[in-house]
Amino acid sequence: MIPVGVVGARGFVGGELLRYLLQHPHLHVAYVTSDTQAGAPVAASFPSLHGLTNLTFSQFDAEEAAASAELLFFALPDGQAMQHSPAVLAAGKKVVDISGDFRVRDRATYEQWYRREHVSPHLLPEAVYGLPELHPEVREARLVANPGCYPVAMLLALAPLVSRGLARPGGVVVDAKSGVSGAGARVGMSEEYSFPAINENFRAYGMTGHRHIAEVEQELAHLQPGGNEWRITFTPHLLPITRGILATCYVDLTEDVNAPALTALYREFYARAPFVHVQDAPPEVHHTAGTNRCILSVTVDARTRRAICLSAIDNLGKGAAGQAVHNANLMLGLEETAGLTGGALWP
Amino acid sequence: MIPVGVVGARGFVGGELLRYLLQHPHLHVAYVTSDTQAGAPVAASFPSLHGLTNLTFSQFDAEEAAASAELLFFALPDGQAMQHSPAVLAAGKKVVDISGDFRVRDRATYEQWYRREHVSPHLLPEAVYGLPELHPEVREARLVANPGCYPVAMLLALAPLVSRGLARPGGVVVDAKSGVSGAGARVGMSEEYSFPAINENFRAYGMTGHRHIAEVEQELAHLQPGGNEWRITFTPHLLPITRGILATCYVDLTEDVNAPALTALYREFYARAPFVHVQDAPPEVHHTAGTNRCILSVTVDARTRRAICLSAIDNLGKGAAGQAVHNANLMLGLEETAGLTGGALWP
Amino acid sequence: MIPVGVVGARGFVGGELLRYLLQHPHLHVAYVTSDTQAGAPVAASFPSLHGLTNLTFSQFDAEEAAASAELLFFALPDGQAMQHSPAVLAAGKKVVDISGDFRVRDRATYEQWYRREHVSPHLLPEAVYGLPELHPEVREARLVANPGCYPVAMLLALAPLVSRGLARPGGVVVDAKSGVSGAGARVGMSEEYSFPAINENFRAYGMTGHRHIAEVEQELAHLQPGGNEWRITFTPHLLPITRGILATCYVDLTEDVNAPALTALYREFYARAPFVHVQDAPPEVHHTAGTNRCILSVTVDARTRRAICLSAIDNLGKGAAGQAVHNANLMLGLEETAGLTGGALWP
Amino acid sequence: MIPVGVVGARGFVGGELLRYLLQHPHLHVAYVTSDTQAGAPVAASFPSLHGLTNLTFSQFDAEEAAASAELLFFALPDGQAMQHSPAVLAAGKKVVDISGDFRVRDRATYEQWYRREHVSPHLLPEAVYGLPELHPEVREARLVANPGCYPVAMLLALAPLVSRGLARPGGVVVDAKSGVSGAGARVGMSEEYSFPAINENFRAYGMTGHRHIAEVEQELAHLQPGGNEWRITFTPHLLPITRGILATCYVDLTEDVNAPALTALYREFYARAPFVHVQDAPPEVHHTAGTNRCILSVTVDARTRRAICLSAIDNLGKGAAGQAVHNANLMLGLEETAGLTGGALWP
């Protein structure tokens, strides 16, 4: 068993990460922190994990973290992992950062979208964008930037088209819908996430300026033959469910292709990706709940020559904690699917 | 009090129509039919209306219908109103048809999208598309085709842009999301609309071929200066709520405009439309529940030169029964808002 | 139109009260207060009421209140109406208090359950418990204590049995379940009412000590022939819905009666109560949403000689705002059902 | 790996059983049947299990079943396992029956509550009621009757009180609330379980005559010192959630005890029960979702001398499939918790 630590384990992502890790066949949670809950038992914060752990939250200390674990998961708000990572890496340990700190490789682009100075820019060149389906070099990384939840859904939906040059840069619209847990710590602190405000309701938010656009455009440029600059339109919406993202991606096609050909392309593209499932029917988000799975389908609107790519994930699974475990498995030389083989709850 | 009738009153739309009509200051429900419930009290089918009516369902009979009421609402499945309307109209009475039978003016287009022969094509030229904000001639009509629920949301969102030539035909994508009641009678007969199949779930359906496309493209061509042919991409999705539609419309702009200018344009366009409310913030569907209201917002994604127009309605209100009452008010010379002034339930 | 005022109109009850009052045929909202929103338009707090009102919130001032309106609704937290009522009453105006301040007639009992000194004990003798089905003297009252939401459901369910001496004092258990809006202002301020904490969840709360017990035991003693002291067991639970209460009342019977006899008794007891509907089938809370209706059913468990009485209301309707309007109608000599005739939304 | 089979695997319980078994460290699913899906891949019926199994449904055949597996789970409608079990047992294999066929030991009582002749009454004496916390003899059984979902929740809540003689027979009322998946196969076939009929709604059903009463009264008599006859009042309700039961049990106490003493008693009673967790706060059903866990709390209403015992389970977990795996583990000599150690999803 390899010791790992979870820094900032009190939130939705931290709790889900613990759920995966406490069942993991090769990883052992040796260190867990929460600044507000330091000294309290983990199970008091997560009755859902009762009986599975006797762990107690610590106050974060970089030295103690590095001494306790081979790999640290940072599940902290934006801006903190970039402060703590250098010490942990210097001690020879690995980092999976679930915040946005290391996702955008270009420092100026980062600072423009995040409106914050990057305090560890020297680490940006080596940070690997942790979507292993597109970045196999995760296996060799010591610092992995776990992708945003929306970007995971979008990029897996768009990658096959973009990498074959079938998508017109400038011709991509992503209409995405997320469950409430995607809002993270804000959920408990604001009337707008109270039950009566969400229940029987639906709305868009964060129009035209969501930070996740930065990492998606970076990755699309990386995928596109020739590497053009990308500009996408992205609109997130808030679903009255707890978990799950569906991204509906509209793509102006550069050549005439039909749905069966595209579906075949997607199946081939993800043939060796154990967590990506391509199907003919539109995916349902509930089929991903509690898993690290992404379900994709693609069709063509022949009348308007657009592809419509649909992507479903659990925002806390493939969109956060499951993805982090997948990255850790690869970084530590373990079986890619270790600890991630459970099915979704149905119904 | 003017006597009206509801033909096919047992479904979701029929029930909502009765709820509006039983409170209407100038209309009186004189005739209600349901072939499966003929002879039974209306309140037995709608406990929600208990104490409000002693009506009993009849078996539909065109002669009796015309004798009982000045105006008939047809809330029947597609294909039936076109059989029954001629007799009712011949008797000098008016018709609001809530099915798709008279929405598409071009017979060939109708038959292509609906895969059914039109048995009353002689009535198509006089049928008015019942969206009064775009068709004031509803006031003079004797046969009104109540629009589809999705088209109401989309057309009100797109009309100001299209009528000013600001939208590129071919450059419109509509991503729409509807509550389950939009599926109508199918809801009670299929596992796919059972609670466990919908709850905590979300999915797209009817990809690329939804019938509502036909009427939307017809109306956009009507609105557009010059009257180009239109082709839109439209994807409906199923929300885990009972009522409400949000349509997110992406429009390639033909010139540079900013969000405040577009918002001003929308406010002006709908200045005399009592049921359309333009606001700065993205609309929430719950604010329309139980009303005939449409809430709109518009913004511009300057990076991609697209407008994003958001439209929220209650699919059973402005998307069906409320709209039908609005049309009836106009056809009968009543105050436009009569019987439609109630607020939404909040929370 | 009679001018009325709503003091503390920003909450769930205040908003629902405005929704009823803005449609009322004989009442006119002349005065609305919110200390936190003073100066802001009412429609900004309630998008659900957009287009229905141009009112602006005032800061509460007793003199201004009394000058503006014939009757004041107090929708304030416990402890405030007892401070403000004397001035309003002294000015010759009437008061419907929706808080708990005047529900318990015995000062000592009040202070024991509410753990607060009563600052206007001289008004307790004249305050009428505002459940008109049991207290017709509401018509003559100038100060009415609108009942708690749970007590409305329970008392209407129990009254026929208790008033006939069919219930064993000491033999009553009430298991009640409420939607989240019943928690009022706390909802927006606590993680425990956030969507993820409520959705797909269910729990009991406030075990054995809920304040509503006090008013229920007072009213049962009043109903019971001979006027015994009552002790009931009451457990509230939190439903993952926004509106609605179902109270399941278990009653040890003092004699052998069967279900049809009890149902007949209930029908007779409520024969002249326009808002109470007795039916054979168990009531569903959704049939009361948005209305002032109470739906009752009663059955007998012959094996254990218990009656099981079921009662459904909308906690914001018959449980708060609808009830308040009903009381006001009676106090002002209006038709009992004025402004309260709308049906429930279905589905 | 020990081969097991699931007979009738297409339903909610069958699917959940497969989810547990496909992750089980010592059990191997060798045989799966569905009469309606015979020949089709299991993953086509359960997209939630995609990638976890290549199994295909068979048509049930007792000989093939017995040849394929050491233990068969019957997840069939009532009345079928009693037909098929004799052949399987005769072939030397073991049976866990999840239907009601073998839960009631007394044939006459069975036939009275189930209104059906028992075709294998000779097996009733050896069938063990499969609640291992109360029946450790499950370890030696070859035929186990998996308990009903409601009885699991109730019996675990009541057992400590009843076994110590603290509960008055005749003085027990159970008010239970279940998620929709508890209705099983009916859910897909009836309008009453459609999303709009359940959402934002709540109701009681099956008043006074639910079959589960029979097994509960049998087990209470078994637990009670002296073995009195028991009569309980039991009312089930339908929650607008997919999974979970909360049973609120009201018990007339035979002596004065306080809440801490009862909580201590419960903790001691379940000290060696790995799936039962006693806590001070009222349990929440969501903390059990996807697990075999039962969470209990107990308090005392001193004013009425009643204990209130609360019990939360996942109706598909401890209430069905998880319980079945627990029983199988014991019958096959495996570690009691094997395959059942996963935490609940939170949020």
GROMACS .gro file of C-alpha atoms in nm, chain D residues 120-340:
model
  221
 1161SER     CA    1  -4.364  -2.576  -0.085
 1162PRO     CA    2  -4.482  -2.571   0.274
 1163HIS     CA    3  -4.236  -2.850   0.363
 1164LEU     CA    4  -3.955  -2.596   0.327
 1165LEU     CA    5  -4.102  -2.341   0.567
 1166PRO     CA    6  -3.959  -2.502   0.884
 1167GLU     CA    7  -3.604  -2.485   0.760
 1168ALA     CA    8  -3.614  -2.143   0.596
 1169VAL     CA    9  -3.422  -1.892   0.806
 1170TYR     CA   10  -3.541  -1.531   0.825
 1171GLY     CA   11  -3.238  -1.361   0.680
 1172LEU     CA   12  -3.173  -1.077   0.919
 1173PRO     CA   13  -2.841  -1.194   1.063
 1174GLU     CA   14  -2.840  -0.938   1.341
 1175LEU     CA   15  -3.137  -1.128   1.487
 1176HIS     CA   16  -3.085  -1.472   1.331
 1177PRO     CA   17  -2.723  -1.587   1.354
 1178GLU     CA   18  -2.839  -1.930   1.234
 1179VAL     CA   19  -2.822  -1.790   0.882
 1180ARG     CA   20  -2.467  -1.930   0.884
 1181GLU     CA   21  -2.599  -2.286   0.884
 1182ALA     CA   22  -2.896  -2.235   0.652
 1183ARG     CA   23  -2.935  -2.369   0.301
 1184LEU     CA   24  -3.255  -2.167   0.243
 1185VAL     CA   25  -3.271  -1.805   0.357
 1186ALA     CA   26  -3.572  -1.576   0.327
 1187ASN     CA   27  -3.433  -1.229   0.270
 1188PRO     CA   28  -3.653  -0.989   0.470
 1189GLY     CA   29  -3.881  -0.724   0.323
 1190CYS     CA   30  -3.735  -0.376   0.298
 1191TYR     CA   31  -3.968  -0.213   0.552
 1192PRO     CA   32  -3.929  -0.500   0.804
 1193VAL     CA   33  -3.549  -0.464   0.800
 1194ALA     CA   34  -3.580  -0.100   0.898
 1195MET     CA   35  -3.848  -0.159   1.160
 1196LEU     CA   36  -3.708  -0.471   1.320
 1197LEU     CA   37  -3.360  -0.330   1.366
 1198ALA     CA   38  -3.519  -0.021   1.523
 1199LEU     CA   39  -3.745  -0.218   1.757
 1200ALA     CA   40  -3.537  -0.525   1.846
 1201PRO     CA   41  -3.337  -0.386   2.139
 1202LEU     CA   42  -3.649  -0.252   2.311
 1203VAL     CA   43  -3.860  -0.559   2.245
 1204SER     CA   44  -3.596  -0.810   2.346
 1205ARG     CA   45  -3.560  -0.636   2.682
 1206GLY     CA   46  -3.934  -0.629   2.739
 1207LEU     CA   47  -3.939  -0.249   2.727
 1208ALA     CA   48  -4.208  -0.225   2.458
 1209ARG     CA   49  -4.577  -0.271   2.526
 1210PRO     CA   50  -4.719  -0.516   2.272
 1211GLY     CA   51  -5.010  -0.328   2.120
 1212GLY     CA   52  -4.831   0.000   2.181
 1213VAL     CA   53  -4.622   0.018   1.866
 1214VAL     CA   54  -4.692   0.246   1.570
 1215VAL     CA   55  -4.455   0.250   1.271
 1216ASP     CA   56  -4.474   0.537   1.025
 1217ALA     CA   57  -4.244   0.445   0.736
 1218LYS     CA   58  -4.140   0.636   0.426
 1219SER     CA   59  -3.981   0.479   0.120
 1220GLY     CA   60  -3.823   0.592  -0.203
 1221VAL     CA   61  -3.990   0.495  -0.530
 1222SER     CA   62  -3.755   0.210  -0.621
 1223GLY     CA   63  -3.920   0.013  -0.341
 1224ALA     CA   64  -4.222  -0.030  -0.566
 1225GLY     CA   65  -4.017  -0.248  -0.799
 1226ALA     CA   66  -4.145  -0.354  -1.136
 1227ARG     CA   67  -4.470  -0.162  -1.103
 1228VAL     CA   68  -4.275   0.160  -1.139
 1229GLY     CA   69  -4.237   0.136  -1.515
 1230MET     CA   70  -4.592   0.031  -1.581
 1231SER     CA   71  -4.815   0.280  -1.407
 1232GLU     CA   72  -4.897   0.649  -1.432
 1233GLU     CA   73  -4.886   0.671  -1.053
 1234TYR     CA   74  -4.507   0.629  -1.053
 1235SER     CA   75  -4.444   0.867  -1.343
 1236PHE     CA   76  -4.219   1.160  -1.264
 1237PRO     CA   77  -4.496   1.425  -1.253
 1238ALA     CA   78  -4.703   1.208  -1.018
 1239ILE     CA   79  -4.420   1.167  -0.765
 1240ASN     CA   80  -4.219   1.488  -0.796
 1241GLU     CA   81  -4.305   1.758  -0.539
 1242ASN     CA   82  -4.557   1.514  -0.395
 1243PHE     CA   83  -4.593   1.286  -0.094
 1244ARG     CA   84  -4.865   1.046   0.013
 1245ALA     CA   85  -4.948   0.742   0.225
 1246TYR     CA   86  -5.054   0.415   0.062
 1247GLY     CA   87  -5.142   0.058   0.154
 1248MET     CA   88  -5.317   0.170   0.472
 1249THR     CA   89  -5.357  -0.093   0.747
 1250GLY     CA   90  -5.309  -0.404   0.533
 1251HIS     CA   91  -4.947  -0.418   0.409
 1252ARG     CA   92  -4.809  -0.774   0.383
 1253HIS     CA   93  -4.489  -0.678   0.558
 1254ILE     CA   94  -4.686  -0.662   0.883
 1255ALA     CA   95  -4.698  -1.043   0.895
 1256GLU     CA   96  -4.323  -1.098   0.909
 1257VAL     CA   97  -4.269  -0.810   1.151
 1258GLU     CA   98  -4.524  -0.941   1.401
 1259GLN     CA   99  -4.372  -1.288   1.370
 1260GLU     CA  100  -4.026  -1.158   1.447
 1261LEU     CA  101  -4.138  -0.933   1.733
 1262ALA     CA  102  -4.308  -1.231   1.900
 1263HIS     CA  103  -3.984  -1.424   1.854
 1264LEU     CA  104  -3.782  -1.143   2.016
 1265GLN     CA  105  -4.015  -1.068   2.308
 1266PRO     CA  106  -3.942  -1.251   2.632
 1267GLY     CA  107  -4.242  -1.475   2.680
 1268GLY     CA  108  -4.334  -1.454   2.313
 1269ASN     CA  109  -4.663  -1.263   2.322
 1270GLU     CA  110  -4.873  -1.213   2.018
 1271TRP     CA  111  -4.798  -0.877   1.856
 1272ARG     CA  112  -5.020  -0.633   1.671
 1273ILE     CA  113  -4.862  -0.326   1.522
 1274THR     CA  114  -4.996  -0.033   1.328
 1275PHE     CA  115  -4.789   0.028   1.015
 1276THR     CA  116  -4.835   0.300   0.752
 1277PRO     CA  117  -4.606   0.321   0.447
 1278HIS     CA  118  -4.559   0.645   0.253
 1279LEU     CA  119  -4.403   0.725  -0.083
 1280LEU     CA  120  -4.111   0.969  -0.084
 1281PRO     CA  121  -4.008   1.167  -0.393
 1282ILE     CA  122  -3.662   1.011  -0.389
 1283THR     CA  123  -3.531   0.704  -0.567
 1284ARG     CA  124  -3.371   0.513  -0.278
 1285GLY     CA  125  -3.405   0.502   0.096
 1286ILE     CA  126  -3.637   0.415   0.381
 1287LEU     CA  127  -3.686   0.600   0.705
 1288ALA     CA  128  -3.896   0.421   0.965
 1289THR     CA  129  -4.018   0.629   1.258
 1290CYS     CA  130  -4.123   0.388   1.532
 1291TYR     CA  131  -4.332   0.499   1.829
 1292VAL     CA  132  -4.321   0.264   2.126
 1293ASP     CA  133  -4.518   0.280   2.452
 1294LEU     CA  134  -4.255   0.207   2.715
 1295THR     CA  135  -4.320  -0.039   2.996
 1296GLU     CA  136  -4.081   0.139   3.231
 1297ASP     CA  137  -3.921   0.477   3.276
 1298VAL     CA  138  -3.598   0.499   3.082
 1299ASN     CA  139  -3.423   0.799   2.935
 1300ALA     CA  140  -3.269   0.859   2.597
 1301PRO     CA  141  -2.903   0.809   2.697
 1302ALA     CA  142  -2.985   0.477   2.861
 1303LEU     CA  143  -3.168   0.358   2.551
 1304THR     CA  144  -2.890   0.476   2.323
 1305ALA     CA  145  -2.643   0.281   2.534
 1306LEU     CA  146  -2.867  -0.024   2.513
 1307TYR     CA  147  -2.880   0.006   2.134
 1308ARG     CA  148  -2.504   0.045   2.108
 1309GLU     CA  149  -2.450  -0.266   2.317
 1310PHE     CA  150  -2.715  -0.466   2.132
 1311TYR     CA  151  -2.546  -0.396   1.798
 1312ALA     CA  152  -2.186  -0.394   1.920
 1313ARG     CA  153  -2.092  -0.682   1.694
 1314ALA     CA  154  -2.315  -0.590   1.398
 1315PRO     CA  155  -2.087  -0.436   1.135
 1316PHE     CA  156  -2.370  -0.289   0.929
 1317VAL     CA  157  -2.569  -0.125   1.208
 1318HIS     CA  158  -2.462   0.216   1.326
 1319VAL     CA  159  -2.624   0.377   1.633
 1320GLN     CA  160  -2.589   0.753   1.660
 1321ASP     CA  161  -2.727   1.036   1.871
 1322ALA     CA  162  -2.864   1.250   1.589
 1323PRO     CA  163  -3.161   1.143   1.377
 1324PRO     CA  164  -3.036   0.940   1.080
 1325GLU     CA  165  -3.057   1.070   0.723
 1326VAL     CA  166  -3.148   0.824   0.450
 1327HIS     CA  167  -2.897   0.962   0.202
 1328HIS     CA  168  -2.612   0.843   0.426
 1329THR     CA  169  -2.713   0.487   0.346
 1330ALA     CA  170  -2.756   0.519  -0.032
 1331GLY     CA  171  -2.569   0.244  -0.215
 1332THR     CA  172  -2.469   0.065   0.105
 1333ASN     CA  173  -2.577  -0.222   0.327
 1334ARG     CA  174  -2.585   0.008   0.626
 1335CYS     CA  175  -2.862   0.071   0.880
 1336ILE     CA  176  -2.838   0.391   1.085
 1337LEU     CA  177  -3.038   0.406   1.409
 1338SER     CA  178  -3.117   0.662   1.674
 1339VAL     CA  179  -3.349   0.646   1.971
 1340THR     CA  180  -3.497   0.910   2.197
 1341VAL     CA  181  -3.765   0.932   2.462
 1342ASP     CA  182  -4.069   1.159   2.470
 1343ALA     CA  183  -4.082   1.187   2.847
 1344ARG     CA  184  -4.414   1.377   2.846
 1345THR     CA  185  -4.591   1.082   2.685
 1346ARG     CA  186  -4.358   0.801   2.797
 1347ARG     CA  187  -4.290   0.684   2.445
 1348ALA     CA  188  -3.965   0.589   2.280
 1349ILE     CA  189  -3.914   0.714   1.926
 1350CYS     CA  190  -3.677   0.494   1.729
 1351LEU     CA  191  -3.556   0.605   1.389
 1352SER     CA  192  -3.406   0.373   1.132
 1353ALA     CA  193  -3.261   0.456   0.791
 1354ILE     CA  194  -3.160   0.209   0.520
 1355ASP     CA  195  -3.125   0.192   0.144
 1356ASN     CA  196  -3.428  -0.013   0.043
 1357LEU     CA  197  -3.220  -0.171  -0.236
 1358GLY     CA  198  -2.920  -0.222  -0.003
 1359LYS     CA  199  -2.984  -0.340   0.352
 1360GLY     CA  200  -3.347  -0.365   0.238
 1361ALA     CA  201  -3.278  -0.609  -0.046
 1362ALA     CA  202  -2.960  -0.669  -0.246
 1363GLY     CA  203  -2.699  -0.577   0.015
 1364GLN     CA  204  -2.879  -0.789   0.273
 1365ALA     CA  205  -2.884  -1.078   0.025
 1366VAL     CA  206  -2.508  -1.055  -0.023
 1367HIS     CA  207  -2.461  -1.041   0.354
 1368ASN     CA  208  -2.668  -1.358   0.389
 1369ALA     CA  209  -2.475  -1.529   0.110
 1370ASN     CA  210  -2.143  -1.437   0.271
 1371LEU     CA  211  -2.253  -1.605   0.594
 1372MET     CA  212  -2.402  -1.912   0.424
 1373LEU     CA  213  -2.082  -1.965   0.226
 1374GLY     CA  214  -1.846  -1.915   0.520
 1375LEU     CA  215  -1.700  -1.590   0.388
 1376GLU     CA  216  -1.609  -1.275   0.575
 1377GLU     CA  217  -1.939  -1.112   0.671
 1378THR     CA  218  -1.853  -0.777   0.512
 1379ALA     CA  219  -1.698  -0.909   0.189
 1380GLY     CA  220  -1.810  -0.700  -0.108
 1381LEU     CA  221  -2.008  -0.466   0.115
   0.00000   0.00000   0.00000
